[in-house]
XYZ file of C-alpha atoms in Angstrom:
416
model
C 106.812 48.610 138.038
C 108.315 45.177 138.770
C 107.449 45.462 142.475
C 103.881 46.552 141.685
C 103.499 43.606 139.299
C 104.782 41.193 141.945
C 102.412 42.592 144.570
C 99.437 42.246 142.231
C 100.251 38.552 141.769
C 99.894 37.881 145.471
C 96.595 36.195 146.247
C 95.566 32.832 147.747
C 99.030 32.139 149.200
C 99.257 35.494 150.950
C 95.745 35.280 152.431
C 96.321 31.662 153.504
C 99.633 32.505 155.168
C 98.167 35.504 156.964
C 95.145 33.494 158.144
C 97.570 31.035 159.722
C 98.431 33.746 162.290
C 94.893 33.872 163.702
C 94.184 34.748 167.368
C 94.477 31.062 168.312
C 97.870 30.933 166.626
C 98.860 34.180 168.324
C 97.987 32.556 171.662
C 100.191 29.550 170.863
C 103.142 31.665 169.723
C 102.720 33.970 172.750
C 102.755 30.986 175.110
C 105.887 29.708 173.366
C 107.766 32.988 173.768
C 106.538 33.695 177.303
C 107.341 30.208 178.580
C 110.585 29.373 176.780
C 111.960 32.694 175.574
C 113.575 32.513 172.105
C 114.635 28.859 172.624
C 111.988 27.327 170.321
C 112.193 29.775 167.440
C 113.904 27.048 165.421
C 110.526 25.325 165.051
C 109.477 28.057 162.614
C 112.713 27.625 160.648
C 111.828 23.952 160.262
C 108.170 24.679 159.494
C 108.819 27.061 156.607
C 109.907 24.607 153.847
C 107.309 22.090 155.031
C 104.370 24.493 154.942
C 105.531 25.890 151.586
C 105.539 22.376 150.126
C 102.101 21.520 151.497
C 100.520 24.774 150.343
C 102.212 24.539 146.926
C 100.753 21.057 146.517
C 97.299 22.285 147.571
C 97.435 25.246 145.184
C 98.580 23.048 142.296
C 95.683 20.649 142.826
C 93.206 23.509 142.488
C 94.917 25.187 139.523
C 95.578 21.992 137.552
C 92.265 20.198 138.073
C 89.883 23.127 138.576
C 88.517 21.211 141.556
C 88.958 21.631 145.288
C 90.881 19.335 147.596
C 87.748 17.579 148.892
C 86.847 16.444 145.384
C 90.408 15.259 144.720
C 90.755 13.340 147.995
C 87.598 11.442 147.075
C 89.514 9.976 144.114
C 92.360 8.457 146.163
C 90.782 7.570 149.524
C 87.695 5.636 150.667
C 84.662 7.921 150.759
C 83.909 7.057 154.387
C 87.391 8.221 155.380
C 87.079 11.493 153.447
C 83.667 12.109 155.043
C 85.160 11.491 158.478
C 88.101 13.821 157.841
C 85.848 16.617 156.611
C 83.586 16.158 159.645
C 86.665 16.533 161.869
C 87.678 19.599 159.834
C 84.281 21.205 160.478
C 84.457 20.494 164.224
C 88.031 21.798 164.589
C 87.302 24.884 162.477
C 84.170 25.665 164.471
C 86.089 25.499 167.755
C 88.732 27.796 166.278
C 86.076 30.226 165.062
C 84.652 30.386 168.577
C 88.080 30.930 170.130
C 89.033 33.579 167.564
C 85.774 35.497 167.970
C 86.168 35.385 171.763
C 89.750 36.667 171.519
C 88.655 39.521 169.256
C 85.907 40.445 171.716
C 88.279 40.366 174.685
C 90.909 42.450 172.862
C 88.309 45.056 171.860
C 87.005 45.276 175.426
C 90.555 45.745 176.713
C 91.133 48.651 174.324
C 87.707 50.322 174.254
C 86.008 49.062 177.405
C 82.606 47.402 177.483
C 81.353 43.819 177.449
C 83.529 41.336 175.525
C 80.506 39.212 174.542
C 78.881 42.153 172.755
C 82.019 42.793 170.693
C 82.177 39.071 169.918
C 78.609 39.065 168.578
C 79.318 42.213 166.549
C 82.406 40.680 164.926
C 80.493 37.484 164.130
C 77.669 39.418 162.453
C 80.011 41.652 160.447
C 82.107 38.701 159.275
C 79.048 36.668 158.269
C 77.455 39.568 156.359
C 80.694 40.195 154.458
C 80.846 36.551 153.408
C 77.176 36.463 152.432
C 76.849 39.635 150.410
C 80.278 40.765 149.154
C 81.298 38.994 145.899
C 84.568 37.086 145.915
C 86.442 39.468 143.570
C 85.846 42.303 146.052
C 86.027 40.222 149.206
C 89.454 38.783 148.387
C 90.849 42.317 148.012
C 89.462 43.132 151.454
C 91.252 40.066 152.857
C 94.512 41.035 151.135
C 94.440 44.512 152.661
C 93.749 42.974 156.072
C 97.073 41.129 155.887
C 98.780 44.482 156.498
C 97.673 44.345 160.137
C 100.204 41.563 160.666
C 103.012 44.098 160.436
C 101.859 45.377 163.831
C 103.717 42.439 165.387
C 106.892 43.229 163.484
C 106.584 46.850 164.643
C 106.466 45.543 168.226
C 110.114 44.467 167.917
C 111.162 48.064 167.299
C 109.774 49.302 170.614
C 111.208 46.610 172.886
C 114.832 45.753 173.605
C 115.640 42.503 171.779
C 118.612 40.271 172.580
C 119.466 39.587 168.943
C 122.321 37.082 169.546
C 119.965 34.957 171.684
C 117.278 35.302 168.998
C 119.691 34.102 166.309
C 120.678 31.084 168.418
C 117.026 30.236 168.982
C 116.389 30.497 165.257
C 119.092 28.065 164.114
C 120.014 25.851 167.104
C 117.384 23.211 167.950
C 116.898 22.825 171.715
C 114.224 20.980 173.695
C 113.946 21.368 177.465
C 111.634 18.729 178.923
C 108.168 17.363 178.196
C 106.641 20.837 178.392
C 108.742 21.958 175.452
C 107.710 18.856 173.467
C 104.041 19.690 174.049
C 104.644 23.271 172.935
C 106.479 22.123 169.793
C 103.523 19.881 168.924
C 101.182 22.845 169.425
C 103.324 25.040 167.162
C 103.302 22.450 164.364
C 99.559 21.879 164.763
C 98.894 25.605 164.628
C 101.204 26.284 161.698
C 100.351 23.330 159.420
C 96.561 22.975 159.721
C 94.168 21.115 157.376
C 91.859 24.092 156.855
C 94.706 25.934 155.116
C 95.092 23.112 152.568
C 91.405 23.171 151.624
C 91.247 26.978 151.518
C 94.218 27.538 149.192
C 93.087 24.872 146.731
C 89.579 26.369 146.704
C 90.901 29.895 146.134
C 92.829 28.739 143.072
C 89.530 27.385 141.720
C 87.825 30.699 142.518
C 90.585 32.567 140.671
C 90.063 30.389 137.581
C 86.398 31.338 137.557
C 87.189 35.065 137.763
C 89.053 35.269 134.430
C 87.248 34.127 131.278
C 90.338 32.914 129.424
C 91.754 31.134 132.483
C 91.116 27.374 132.529
C 92.322 24.368 134.566
C 95.818 23.498 133.386
C 94.722 19.984 132.463
C 92.673 21.678 129.714
C 94.980 24.598 128.902
C 98.606 23.513 129.090
C 99.916 26.791 127.639
C 98.888 28.658 130.782
C 101.090 26.456 132.993
C 104.388 28.413 133.048
C 102.773 31.683 134.116
C 100.397 29.936 136.532
C 103.144 27.975 138.296
C 105.381 31.043 138.451
C 102.599 32.995 140.168
C 101.754 30.134 142.541
C 105.385 29.735 143.608
C 105.866 33.457 144.236
C 102.515 33.776 146.010
C 103.054 30.710 148.226
C 106.698 31.366 149.136
C 105.851 34.992 149.968
C 102.647 34.161 151.848
C 104.285 31.504 154.007
C 107.258 33.816 154.633
C 104.900 36.510 155.941
C 103.211 33.908 158.158
C 106.510 32.701 159.614
C 108.076 36.121 160.076
C 105.009 37.294 161.995
C 105.001 34.126 164.124
C 108.674 34.674 164.905
C 107.966 38.318 165.781
C 105.278 37.226 168.246
C 107.525 34.597 169.849
C 110.454 37.001 170.067
C 108.324 39.923 171.238
C 106.776 37.947 174.096
C 110.142 36.331 174.903
C 111.778 39.759 175.187
C 109.031 41.192 177.384
C 106.934 38.585 179.182
C 109.523 35.802 179.567
C 112.161 38.307 180.683
C 109.723 39.654 183.293
C 108.820 36.170 184.563
C 105.250 36.287 183.156
C 105.069 32.774 181.747
C 101.428 31.837 182.366
C 99.703 33.058 179.192
C 96.383 31.374 178.451
C 95.127 33.376 175.462
C 96.065 36.090 172.976
C 94.153 38.627 175.074
C 96.140 37.515 178.149
C 99.340 38.246 176.234
C 98.124 41.720 175.247
C 97.104 42.536 178.817
C 100.368 41.219 180.264
C 102.355 43.374 177.843
C 100.844 46.614 179.136
C 102.768 46.923 182.441
C 105.912 45.343 180.968
C 106.280 47.051 177.576
C 103.882 49.997 177.802
C 100.630 51.156 176.264
C 101.931 51.246 172.677
C 102.985 47.577 172.741
C 99.629 46.686 174.307
C 97.724 48.611 171.604
C 99.764 47.059 168.769
C 99.239 43.531 170.078
C 95.496 44.101 170.566
C 95.108 45.591 167.069
C 96.796 42.513 165.637
C 94.370 40.179 167.430
C 91.333 41.989 166.037
C 92.695 42.305 162.504
C 93.918 38.738 162.186
C 90.622 37.489 163.592
C 88.693 39.361 160.900
C 90.988 37.696 158.354
C 91.010 34.167 159.790
C 87.351 33.647 160.745
C 86.062 33.709 157.136
C 88.935 31.433 156.070
C 88.003 28.912 158.772
C 84.285 29.011 157.958
C 84.906 29.078 154.216
C 87.321 26.135 154.177
C 84.698 23.951 155.901
C 82.061 25.012 153.394
C 84.299 24.381 150.382
C 85.296 20.920 151.635
C 81.732 19.802 152.412
C 80.229 21.150 149.188
C 83.034 19.782 147.006
C 82.360 16.325 148.360
C 78.591 16.724 148.058
C 78.758 18.099 144.531
C 77.060 21.370 145.524
C 77.892 24.837 144.261
C 80.702 26.339 146.360
C 81.778 29.904 145.679
C 82.051 33.189 147.537
C 81.285 34.873 144.218
C 77.704 33.594 144.128
C 74.808 35.200 145.950
C 73.475 33.123 148.910
C 70.413 31.881 147.011
C 72.657 30.457 144.267
C 74.861 28.479 146.693
C 72.509 27.661 149.552
C 74.393 24.663 150.956
C 77.716 26.526 150.837
C 76.467 29.524 152.794
C 74.462 27.321 155.150
C 77.686 25.580 156.219
C 79.368 28.973 156.705
C 76.434 30.231 158.783
C 76.355 27.069 160.905
C 80.095 27.278 161.552
C 79.744 30.903 162.645
C 76.653 30.183 164.795
C 78.180 27.166 166.555
C 81.438 29.065 167.052
C 79.537 31.960 168.620
C 77.636 29.520 170.833
C 80.957 28.238 172.228
C 81.725 31.757 173.457
C 78.453 31.847 175.413
C 78.733 28.290 176.722
C 80.441 27.090 179.928
C 83.101 25.365 177.800
C 86.599 26.473 178.746
C 88.028 28.118 175.580
C 91.575 26.887 176.217
C 90.400 23.290 176.693
C 88.354 23.645 173.517
C 91.431 24.874 171.671
C 93.466 21.973 173.020
C 90.964 19.495 171.604
C 90.869 21.451 168.368
C 94.657 21.058 168.162
C 94.309 17.324 168.829
C 91.700 17.002 166.066
C 93.817 19.024 163.627
C 96.932 17.048 164.513
C 95.205 13.717 163.942
C 93.307 14.793 160.811
C 96.326 16.473 159.193
C 98.183 13.188 158.716
C 95.656 11.319 156.523
C 94.773 14.566 154.704
C 98.469 15.081 153.893
C 98.809 11.472 152.776
C 95.811 11.959 150.485
C 97.177 15.266 149.186
C 100.555 13.746 148.325
C 98.868 10.815 146.572
C 96.768 13.260 144.540
C 99.708 15.415 143.367
C 101.701 12.287 142.482
C 99.045 10.693 140.259
C 99.108 11.401 136.545
C 95.505 10.168 136.293
C 94.502 13.292 138.262
C 97.289 15.803 137.608
C 98.110 14.774 134.032
C 101.609 15.899 133.123
C 101.660 18.282 136.098
C 102.485 15.764 138.812
C 104.558 17.070 141.712
C 108.288 17.577 141.192
C 110.740 15.364 143.130
C 111.579 18.216 145.518
C 107.897 18.920 146.205
C 107.291 15.224 146.866
C 110.271 15.074 149.236
C 109.237 18.058 151.349
C 105.550 17.129 151.168
C 106.184 13.626 152.502
C 108.622 15.066 155.059
C 105.833 17.367 156.273
C 103.552 14.334 156.523
C 106.153 12.461 158.600
C 106.712 15.469 160.894
C 102.968 15.869 161.470
C 102.642 12.142 162.168
C 105.452 12.423 164.730
C 103.708 15.447 166.248
C 100.424 13.532 166.532
C 102.212 10.643 168.289
C 104.009 13.088 170.595
C 100.662 14.674 171.443
C 99.467 11.308 172.710
C 102.694 10.462 174.535
C 103.002 13.941 176.118
C 99.374 15.071 176.602
C 98.903 18.689 177.768
């Protein structure tokens, strides 16, 4: 009974953590493992407390205020800056949507045969229709079940021969070998701690408030705080743990197979799946491909939705996946535009890996001021009331901000 109760309390944190391992993230983690073996696994050890702090802060903003992160940032930063950051968020998310849809199409074509572009269009249509016509209370359950596909990457470790002592060293001993490793570390941080995740988790806490009649923002219903914060902590710690364990499984799986076989030039998630086939066999190939498709179906609506929430929160327009399209026209218009522009990238002459690089640059640059704004919000009693961030949350939140700032500087100093 206790386990069932705990599982039922998983929600925004679990979906957010799982969406972090999207096909673009899979590509980054695959490149890390293929190029450097298990050497850089320590980056995920470092990322875990930082991403937990950031997502806890984001969730608390939504649960305490009943407003999304876009609305809250507008209270502590100049409006022109918030507008600029949200514009960058939309651009970066749209590029990621295009890359994720393309990866899903390529993975499907590898498994089933056929034209990748046709699968890409099919996935885009299915994802958009689900967002448009399935109410939030049903849609979120669909997303939660989709997180199970992530265990495919953990299963991969049971069919390949892992050097566990080397994996343990990589997990706890920080090592950096040259400028190439620095660039990869920056990419890992940019992929793992991304602005769209902040906006999404805060917005999902607001959605959850609206789903239960007696549930209210904590600023108006203090008595609900102990249970709410207990759920948020469990949900966020568990969700980020799932995200990191899966990322580590991908790095270790590709390190054990591709790096060991000298296949270090991996340009996409589909490349990693295809390269696994002759090295680790058909089962490993099928598992990796299934993961790409499943995580794409999970991440694409999170990317499109986070843009829509942020824009509509700032504009004062209705923003909810629970509403029918005609009741939240601006919200669903932003989602549709993000999906359409993302699909257009797949059909354009734009190199998807170059597009992803610039998306990482945009995310890396935008993450720093967004994190600064987030930490100012959770530290202000005028916004959070008595529920300002704890000293430990402030410490790790500001540490995450400093790490992301260092990553952004490193990205400029060690480009590509």
